[in-house]
C-alpha cells in the first residue's frame, strides 16, 4: 500500500477530495494529515475519517524530530493541499522529489510569499486577467518555484468577485489534484 501524507492549514476541501478519490483504492491511502492550526476544518475531516493527524507549531516544524515522525508513515508522496507555511530544508532534503504543492493560480504569476487563498484571486481580478487556474508543482526550497507537474485553466469573468473566482478554481483543484497524486504514485511504484 502506498502512503499519502497531506499537509493542510485550512478547511481541507482538497484533502477531502484526495481522501475520497483513494477511499476504495487497493494501492494507496491517506495515512496522515499534518496541520499547523488546531481550529482548521481539516482536523475535523481527519477525525471523521479516522485518519491520524499531527498538529505542528513553528517550533516543532523546525526540529529534526518531525522528519522521524513523518518517516513512521513511510510517505510515497507528501501533498501540500492548502498548506501555508514554507517547508523547512530538513524536510525537503529528507523527502527528495516526493513533495508536491497545489497553487490556485497559473505560476509563475501570482506566486510567492503572501500569495495564498483569496489574496491570489484578489490580485488576479485587480489585474483584469482573462484567465486563471491552478498549478500543481514539485516543492523546493523557494516558495512556489519548483517544476510544474500540471496546469489547468479557467475563465475569469468581468463580474467575478474573489469568492466566485475561488469557487471556479477550487473545482479545478478538486478534479486535478487527486488525479495528479494517482499519476505520481503510479509512476513511482
Ligand atoms: C486552495 O485553494 C489551495 O490552492 C490554496 O489554499 C486553498 C485551500 O483550500 N493554497 C495556496 O494558496 C498555497 N499557496 P482547502 O483547505 O479547502 O483545500
mmCIF file of C-alpha atoms and ligand atoms in Angstrom:
data_model
loop_
_atom_site.group_PDB
_atom_site.id
_atom_site.type_symbol
_atom_site.label_atom_id
_atom_site.label_comp_id
_atom_site.label_asym_id
_atom_site.label_seq_id
_atom_site.Cartn_x
_atom_site.Cartn_y
_atom_site.Cartn_z
ATOM 1 C CA UNK A 1 0.000 0.000 0.000
ATOM 2 C CA UNK A 2 1.401 3.406 -0.974
ATOM 3 C CA UNK A 3 1.157 6.072 1.685
ATOM 4 C CA UNK A 4 -0.165 9.575 1.054
ATOM 5 C CA UNK A 5 0.672 12.216 3.657
ATOM 6 C CA UNK A 6 -1.226 15.500 3.401
ATOM 7 C CA UNK A 7 -0.186 18.855 4.860
ATOM 8 C CA UNK A 8 -3.057 21.342 5.174
ATOM 9 C CA UNK A 9 -3.813 24.568 7.047
ATOM 10 C CA UNK A 10 -7.446 25.296 6.268
ATOM 11 C CA UNK A 11 -10.869 23.898 5.508
ATOM 12 C CA UNK A 12 -9.399 20.854 3.843
ATOM 13 C CA UNK A 13 -11.621 20.544 0.776
ATOM 14 C CA UNK A 14 -8.619 19.369 -1.259
ATOM 15 C CA UNK A 15 -7.670 16.903 1.460
ATOM 16 C CA UNK A 16 -11.250 15.600 1.360
ATOM 17 C CA UNK A 17 -11.072 15.245 -2.437
ATOM 18 C CA UNK A 18 -7.913 13.139 -2.124
ATOM 19 C CA UNK A 19 -9.361 11.014 0.692
ATOM 20 C CA UNK A 20 -12.495 10.343 -1.367
ATOM 21 C CA UNK A 21 -10.538 9.565 -4.507
ATOM 22 C CA UNK A 22 -8.495 6.864 -2.759
ATOM 23 C CA UNK A 23 -11.248 5.555 -0.473
ATOM 24 C CA UNK A 24 -11.723 2.347 -2.475
ATOM 25 C CA UNK A 25 -8.136 2.140 -3.707
ATOM 26 C CA UNK A 26 -6.270 -1.106 -3.186
ATOM 27 C CA UNK A 27 -2.915 0.566 -3.828
ATOM 28 C CA UNK A 28 -2.849 3.839 -1.858
ATOM 29 C CA UNK A 29 -4.453 5.595 1.047
ATOM 30 C CA UNK A 30 -4.113 8.753 3.117
ATOM 31 C CA UNK A 31 -2.186 7.773 6.228
ATOM 32 C CA UNK A 32 -1.536 11.098 7.968
ATOM 33 C CA UNK A 33 -2.686 14.710 7.953
ATOM 34 C CA UNK A 34 -0.245 17.324 9.201
ATOM 35 C CA UNK A 35 -1.753 20.653 10.233
ATOM 36 C CA UNK A 36 -0.492 23.868 11.802
ATOM 37 C CA UNK A 37 -3.877 25.158 13.047
ATOM 38 C CA UNK A 38 -5.801 23.389 15.823
ATOM 39 C CA UNK A 39 -9.077 25.023 14.679
ATOM 40 C CA UNK A 40 -8.676 24.140 10.984
ATOM 41 C CA UNK A 41 -11.549 22.292 9.321
ATOM 42 C CA UNK A 42 -9.151 19.668 8.037
ATOM 43 C CA UNK A 43 -8.714 18.388 11.612
ATOM 44 C CA UNK A 44 -12.453 17.581 11.755
ATOM 45 C CA UNK A 45 -12.121 15.767 8.451
ATOM 46 C CA UNK A 46 -9.224 13.707 9.806
ATOM 47 C CA UNK A 47 -11.200 12.844 12.940
ATOM 48 C CA UNK A 48 -14.337 11.869 10.996
ATOM 49 C CA UNK A 49 -12.281 9.731 8.631
ATOM 50 C CA UNK A 50 -10.266 8.111 11.405
ATOM 51 C CA UNK A 51 -7.029 9.342 9.842
ATOM 52 C CA UNK A 52 -4.188 10.155 12.243
ATOM 53 C CA UNK A 53 -3.247 13.818 12.372
ATOM 54 C CA UNK A 54 -0.210 15.656 13.627
ATOM 55 C CA UNK A 55 -0.529 19.215 14.898
ATOM 56 C CA UNK A 56 2.659 21.180 14.441
ATOM 57 C CA UNK A 57 3.936 24.506 15.732
ATOM 58 C CA UNK A 58 6.628 26.714 14.209
ATOM 59 C CA UNK A 59 8.964 25.195 16.794
ATOM 60 C CA UNK A 60 8.223 21.506 16.170
ATOM 61 C CA UNK A 61 8.180 22.073 12.395
ATOM 62 C CA UNK A 62 11.684 23.471 12.650
ATOM 63 C CA UNK A 63 13.064 20.499 14.579
ATOM 64 C CA UNK A 64 14.567 17.307 13.176
ATOM 65 C CA UNK A 65 12.089 15.143 15.108
ATOM 66 C CA UNK A 66 9.390 15.959 12.547
ATOM 67 C CA UNK A 67 11.356 14.019 9.933
ATOM 68 C CA UNK A 68 11.307 10.911 12.150
ATOM 69 C CA UNK A 69 7.583 11.374 12.800
ATOM 70 C CA UNK A 70 6.892 11.587 9.072
ATOM 71 C CA UNK A 71 9.137 8.597 8.303
ATOM 72 C CA UNK A 72 6.966 6.445 10.574
ATOM 73 C CA UNK A 73 4.264 6.816 7.910
ATOM 74 C CA UNK A 74 6.646 5.923 5.035
ATOM 75 C CA UNK A 75 5.229 8.536 2.674
ATOM 76 C CA UNK A 76 5.243 7.717 -1.039
ATOM 77 C CA UNK A 77 4.099 11.285 -1.622
ATOM 78 C CA UNK A 78 3.605 14.378 0.549
ATOM 79 C CA UNK A 79 0.862 16.667 -0.744
ATOM 80 C CA UNK A 80 0.621 20.286 0.330
ATOM 81 C CA UNK A 81 -3.117 20.826 -0.011
ATOM 82 C CA UNK A 82 -3.638 24.393 1.155
ATOM 83 C CA UNK A 83 -0.646 24.382 3.466
ATOM 84 C CA UNK A 84 0.555 27.907 4.100
ATOM 85 C CA UNK A 85 3.920 27.529 5.799
ATOM 86 C CA UNK A 86 7.193 27.292 3.954
ATOM 87 C CA UNK A 87 8.619 23.772 4.108
ATOM 88 C CA UNK A 88 11.921 23.754 6.012
ATOM 89 C CA UNK A 89 15.001 22.432 4.254
ATOM 90 C CA UNK A 90 15.423 19.438 6.554
ATOM 91 C CA UNK A 91 12.048 18.107 5.379
ATOM 92 C CA UNK A 92 12.751 18.820 1.708
ATOM 93 C CA UNK A 93 16.106 17.044 1.939
ATOM 94 C CA UNK A 94 14.619 14.069 3.822
ATOM 95 C CA UNK A 95 11.926 13.505 1.153
ATOM 96 C CA UNK A 96 13.523 14.495 -2.152
ATOM 97 C CA UNK A 97 11.226 14.615 -5.175
ATOM 98 C CA UNK A 98 8.081 13.447 -3.405
ATOM 99 C CA UNK A 99 6.648 16.719 -2.071
ATOM 100 C CA UNK A 100 4.089 18.438 -4.294
ATOM 101 C CA UNK A 101 2.011 21.575 -3.836
ATOM 102 C CA UNK A 102 -1.167 22.957 -5.344
ATOM 103 C CA UNK A 103 -1.348 26.675 -6.012
ATOM 104 C CA UNK A 104 -4.583 28.459 -7.020
ATOM 105 C CA UNK A 105 -3.114 30.415 -9.957
ATOM 106 C CA UNK A 106 -1.023 29.978 -13.073
ATOM 107 C CA UNK A 107 2.522 30.160 -11.706
ATOM 108 C CA UNK A 108 4.957 31.844 -12.061
ATOM 109 C CA UNK A 109 2.317 34.599 -11.907
ATOM 110 C CA UNK A 110 0.687 35.250 -8.545
ATOM 111 C CA UNK A 111 3.064 33.112 -6.510
ATOM 112 C CA UNK A 112 5.440 33.696 -3.632
ATOM 113 C CA UNK A 113 5.154 34.733 -0.036
ATOM 114 C CA UNK A 114 1.751 36.074 0.971
ATOM 115 C CA UNK A 115 0.132 34.798 -2.245
ATOM 116 C CA UNK A 116 -2.377 32.290 -0.996
ATOM 117 C CA UNK A 117 -6.123 31.742 -0.999
ATOM 118 C CA UNK A 118 -8.212 34.882 -1.538
ATOM 119 C CA UNK A 119 -5.108 37.113 -1.846
ATOM 120 C CA UNK A 120 -4.309 35.358 -5.104
ATOM 121 C CA UNK A 121 -7.803 35.773 -6.570
ATOM 122 C CA UNK A 122 -7.996 39.413 -5.485
ATOM 123 C CA UNK A 123 -4.704 40.119 -7.275
ATOM 124 C CA UNK A 124 -5.815 38.269 -10.423
ATOM 125 C CA UNK A 125 -9.008 40.348 -10.561
ATOM 126 C CA UNK A 126 -7.170 43.596 -9.829
ATOM 127 C CA UNK A 127 -5.014 42.959 -12.906
ATOM 128 C CA UNK A 128 -8.056 42.304 -15.120
ATOM 129 C CA UNK A 129 -6.771 38.874 -16.097
ATOM 130 C CA UNK A 130 -8.985 36.991 -18.555
ATOM 131 C CA UNK A 131 -7.929 33.567 -17.259
ATOM 132 C CA UNK A 132 -6.655 31.952 -14.127
ATOM 133 C CA UNK A 133 -6.315 28.376 -12.953
ATOM 134 C CA UNK A 134 -4.165 26.024 -10.927
ATOM 135 C CA UNK A 135 -0.584 24.848 -10.821
ATOM 136 C CA UNK A 136 0.497 21.557 -9.289
ATOM 137 C CA UNK A 137 4.260 21.565 -8.824
ATOM 138 C CA UNK A 138 7.175 19.985 -7.027
ATOM 139 C CA UNK A 139 8.290 21.739 -3.862
ATOM 140 C CA UNK A 140 11.811 23.037 -3.471
ATOM 141 C CA UNK A 141 13.429 25.493 -1.078
ATOM 142 C CA UNK A 142 11.831 28.545 -2.743
ATOM 143 C CA UNK A 143 8.143 29.365 -2.376
ATOM 144 C CA UNK A 144 6.089 28.265 -5.413
ATOM 145 C CA UNK A 145 9.151 27.827 -7.647
ATOM 146 C CA UNK A 146 9.532 24.055 -8.085
ATOM 147 C CA UNK A 147 8.993 22.484 -11.513
ATOM 148 C CA UNK A 148 5.387 22.373 -12.657
ATOM 149 C CA UNK A 149 3.643 18.996 -12.948
ATOM 150 C CA UNK A 150 0.444 20.319 -14.462
ATOM 151 C CA UNK A 151 -1.547 23.474 -15.012
ATOM 152 C CA UNK A 152 -5.254 23.794 -15.750
ATOM 153 C CA UNK A 153 -7.046 26.973 -16.776
ATOM 154 C CA UNK A 154 -10.419 28.577 -16.309
ATOM 155 C CA UNK A 155 -12.012 31.833 -17.410
ATOM 156 C CA UNK A 156 -12.076 34.948 -15.258
ATOM 157 C CA UNK A 157 -15.381 36.755 -15.730
ATOM 158 C CA UNK A 158 -15.661 40.538 -15.638
ATOM 159 C CA UNK A 159 -18.349 40.194 -12.962
ATOM 160 C CA UNK A 160 -16.268 37.848 -10.727
ATOM 161 C CA UNK A 161 -15.690 38.543 -7.061
ATOM 162 C CA UNK A 162 -12.675 36.843 -5.431
ATOM 163 C CA UNK A 163 -15.060 34.324 -3.861
ATOM 164 C CA UNK A 164 -16.707 33.482 -7.181
ATOM 165 C CA UNK A 165 -13.336 33.059 -8.864
ATOM 166 C CA UNK A 166 -12.048 30.933 -5.990
ATOM 167 C CA UNK A 167 -15.023 28.570 -6.399
ATOM 168 C CA UNK A 168 -14.261 28.069 -10.097
ATOM 169 C CA UNK A 169 -10.590 27.485 -9.356
ATOM 170 C CA UNK A 170 -11.396 25.094 -6.494
ATOM 171 C CA UNK A 171 -13.411 22.923 -8.892
ATOM 172 C CA UNK A 172 -10.257 22.513 -10.972
ATOM 173 C CA UNK A 173 -8.264 21.725 -7.821
ATOM 174 C CA UNK A 174 -10.674 19.027 -6.671
ATOM 175 C CA UNK A 175 -10.653 17.390 -10.085
ATOM 176 C CA UNK A 176 -6.943 17.528 -10.875
ATOM 177 C CA UNK A 177 -5.157 17.170 -7.555
ATOM 178 C CA UNK A 178 -6.319 13.609 -6.726
ATOM 179 C CA UNK A 179 -5.577 12.538 -10.305
ATOM 180 C CA UNK A 180 -2.121 14.124 -10.204
ATOM 181 C CA UNK A 181 -1.433 12.186 -6.991
ATOM 182 C CA UNK A 182 -2.655 8.990 -8.649
ATOM 183 C CA UNK A 183 -0.354 9.501 -11.652
ATOM 184 C CA UNK A 184 2.580 10.329 -9.418
ATOM 185 C CA UNK A 185 2.040 7.167 -7.385
ATOM 186 C CA UNK A 186 1.564 5.017 -10.486
ATOM 187 C CA UNK A 187 4.892 6.102 -11.897
ATOM 188 C CA UNK A 188 6.742 5.778 -8.603
ATOM 189 C CA UNK A 189 5.688 2.166 -7.964
HETATM 190 C C1 LIG B 1 -6.702 26.071 -2.053
HETATM 191 O O1 LIG B 1 -7.300 26.957 -2.954
HETATM 192 C C2 LIG B 1 -5.223 25.948 -2.369
HETATM 193 O O2 LIG B 1 -4.914 26.025 -3.721
HETATM 194 C C3 LIG B 1 -4.692 27.144 -1.631
HETATM 195 O O3 LIG B 1 -5.378 27.139 -0.404
HETATM 196 C C4 LIG B 1 -6.705 26.642 -0.634
HETATM 197 C C5 LIG B 1 -7.000 25.577 0.409
HETATM 198 O O4 LIG B 1 -8.333 25.149 0.312
HETATM 199 N N1 LIG B 1 -3.257 27.058 -1.452
HETATM 200 C C6 LIG B 1 -2.475 28.118 -1.534
HETATM 201 O O5 LIG B 1 -2.894 29.245 -1.689
HETATM 202 C C7 LIG B 1 -0.983 27.819 -1.393
HETATM 203 N N2 LIG B 1 -0.205 28.941 -1.762
HETATM 204 P P1 LIG B 1 -8.797 23.836 1.084
HETATM 205 O O6 LIG B 1 -8.310 23.938 2.533
HETATM 206 O O7 LIG B 1 -10.303 23.894 1.006
HETATM 207 O O8 LIG B 1 -8.220 22.647 0.365
#
